[in-house]
Short mmCIF file of C-alpha atoms in Angstrom, two decimals:
data_model
loop_
_atom_site.label_atom_id
_atom_site.label_comp_id
_atom_site.label_asym_id
_atom_site.label_seq_id
_atom_site.Cartn_x
_atom_site.Cartn_y
_atom_site.Cartn_z
CA MET A 1 91.69 119.79 48.18
CA LYS A 2 90.06 121.34 51.23
CA LYS A 3 91.87 122.28 54.44
CA ILE A 4 91.74 119.88 57.40
CA THR A 5 91.54 121.45 60.84
CA MET A 6 92.54 119.32 63.82
CA ILE A 7 91.72 120.29 67.40
CA LYS A 8 94.13 118.70 69.87
CA ILE A 9 95.58 118.94 73.36
CA GLU A 10 99.27 118.46 74.08
CA GLY A 11 99.98 115.09 75.69
CA CYS A 12 96.72 113.49 74.51
CA PRO A 13 97.32 109.83 73.54
CA TYR A 14 94.45 109.87 71.03
CA CYS A 15 95.97 112.94 69.37
CA ALA A 16 99.28 111.10 69.13
CA ALA A 17 97.46 108.21 67.44
CA ALA A 18 95.87 110.64 64.97
CA TYR A 19 99.29 112.10 64.10
CA ARG A 20 100.59 108.56 63.57
CA ALA A 21 97.63 107.79 61.30
CA ILE A 22 98.19 110.99 59.33
CA ASP A 23 101.84 110.08 58.80
CA GLU A 24 100.83 106.59 57.70
CA ILE A 25 98.23 107.61 55.10
CA LYS A 26 99.28 111.05 53.81
CA LYS A 27 101.34 109.52 51.00
CA ASP A 28 98.13 108.00 49.59
CA TYR A 29 96.38 111.37 49.18
CA PRO A 30 97.13 114.64 47.41
CA PRO A 31 98.91 117.24 49.56
CA VAL A 32 96.59 118.83 52.09
CA GLU A 33 96.80 121.87 54.34
CA LEU A 34 96.58 120.73 57.95
CA GLU A 35 95.71 123.42 60.49
CA VAL A 36 96.37 122.26 64.05
CA ILE A 37 94.77 124.12 66.93
CA ASP A 38 95.73 123.35 70.52
CA GLU A 39 92.71 123.89 72.79
CA ASN A 40 94.90 124.89 75.72
CA THR A 41 97.24 127.34 74.01
CA GLN A 42 94.86 128.65 71.31
CA PRO A 43 91.44 128.78 73.02
CA LYS A 44 90.13 131.65 70.86
CA LEU A 45 90.81 129.69 67.66
CA ALA A 46 89.34 126.52 69.17
CA GLU A 47 86.09 128.38 69.97
CA ARG A 48 85.28 128.36 66.24
CA PHE A 49 84.87 124.59 66.56
CA SER A 50 82.78 124.37 69.72
CA ASN A 51 80.72 121.35 68.68
CA HIS A 52 83.17 118.76 70.01
CA TYR A 53 83.86 117.26 73.41
CA TYR A 54 86.78 114.91 72.78
CA VAL A 55 90.09 115.42 71.02
CA PRO A 56 91.33 115.01 68.48
CA SER A 57 88.47 116.36 66.45
CA MET A 58 88.97 116.91 62.75
CA TYR A 59 87.02 119.20 60.44
CA VAL A 60 86.89 119.71 56.70
CA GLY A 61 85.37 122.96 55.49
CA GLY A 62 84.11 123.66 59.02
CA LYS A 63 82.21 120.36 59.19
CA LYS A 64 83.22 117.84 61.86
CA ILE A 65 84.21 114.56 60.21
CA TYR A 66 85.92 112.82 63.14
CA GLU A 67 85.88 113.07 66.92
CA ALA A 68 87.88 110.54 68.92
CA GLN A 69 86.04 108.49 71.51
CA PRO A 70 87.36 107.12 74.83
CA GLY A 71 88.76 103.63 74.39
CA GLU A 72 89.19 104.03 70.64
CA THR A 73 91.78 101.70 69.13
CA TYR A 74 94.48 102.78 66.70
CA GLU A 75 92.72 100.88 63.92
CA GLU A 76 89.51 102.86 64.56
CA CYS A 77 91.47 106.10 64.59
CA LEU A 78 93.21 105.19 61.33
CA ALA A 79 89.88 104.40 59.64
CA ASN A 80 88.43 107.72 60.79
CA VAL A 81 91.46 109.74 59.71
CA LYS A 82 91.13 108.12 56.27
CA LYS A 83 87.52 109.37 56.16
CA VAL A 84 88.77 112.87 56.92
CA PHE A 85 91.32 112.75 54.10
CA GLU A 86 88.70 111.38 51.71
CA ALA A 87 86.34 114.22 52.66
CA ALA A 88 89.12 116.71 51.96
CA SER A 89 89.97 115.22 48.55
#
């Protein structure tokens, strides 16, 4: 299983939804390493993933699989987080 990298910002409601989705689906997938990078407190690490505008953004093997969009519902977030976990499997 490949590592998932998540770019987030503290206090972001879409990031909170992504964490909720991860908690909901992780039991359905093999264990995965989740690297979480906070854009505000870890800007040097976040620079490696400069091809995103919105957070959360999730990468597998350096490839962006999911980037939240304004107005996204929880159901949309959940479906996208599932795609990330499938890409990492």
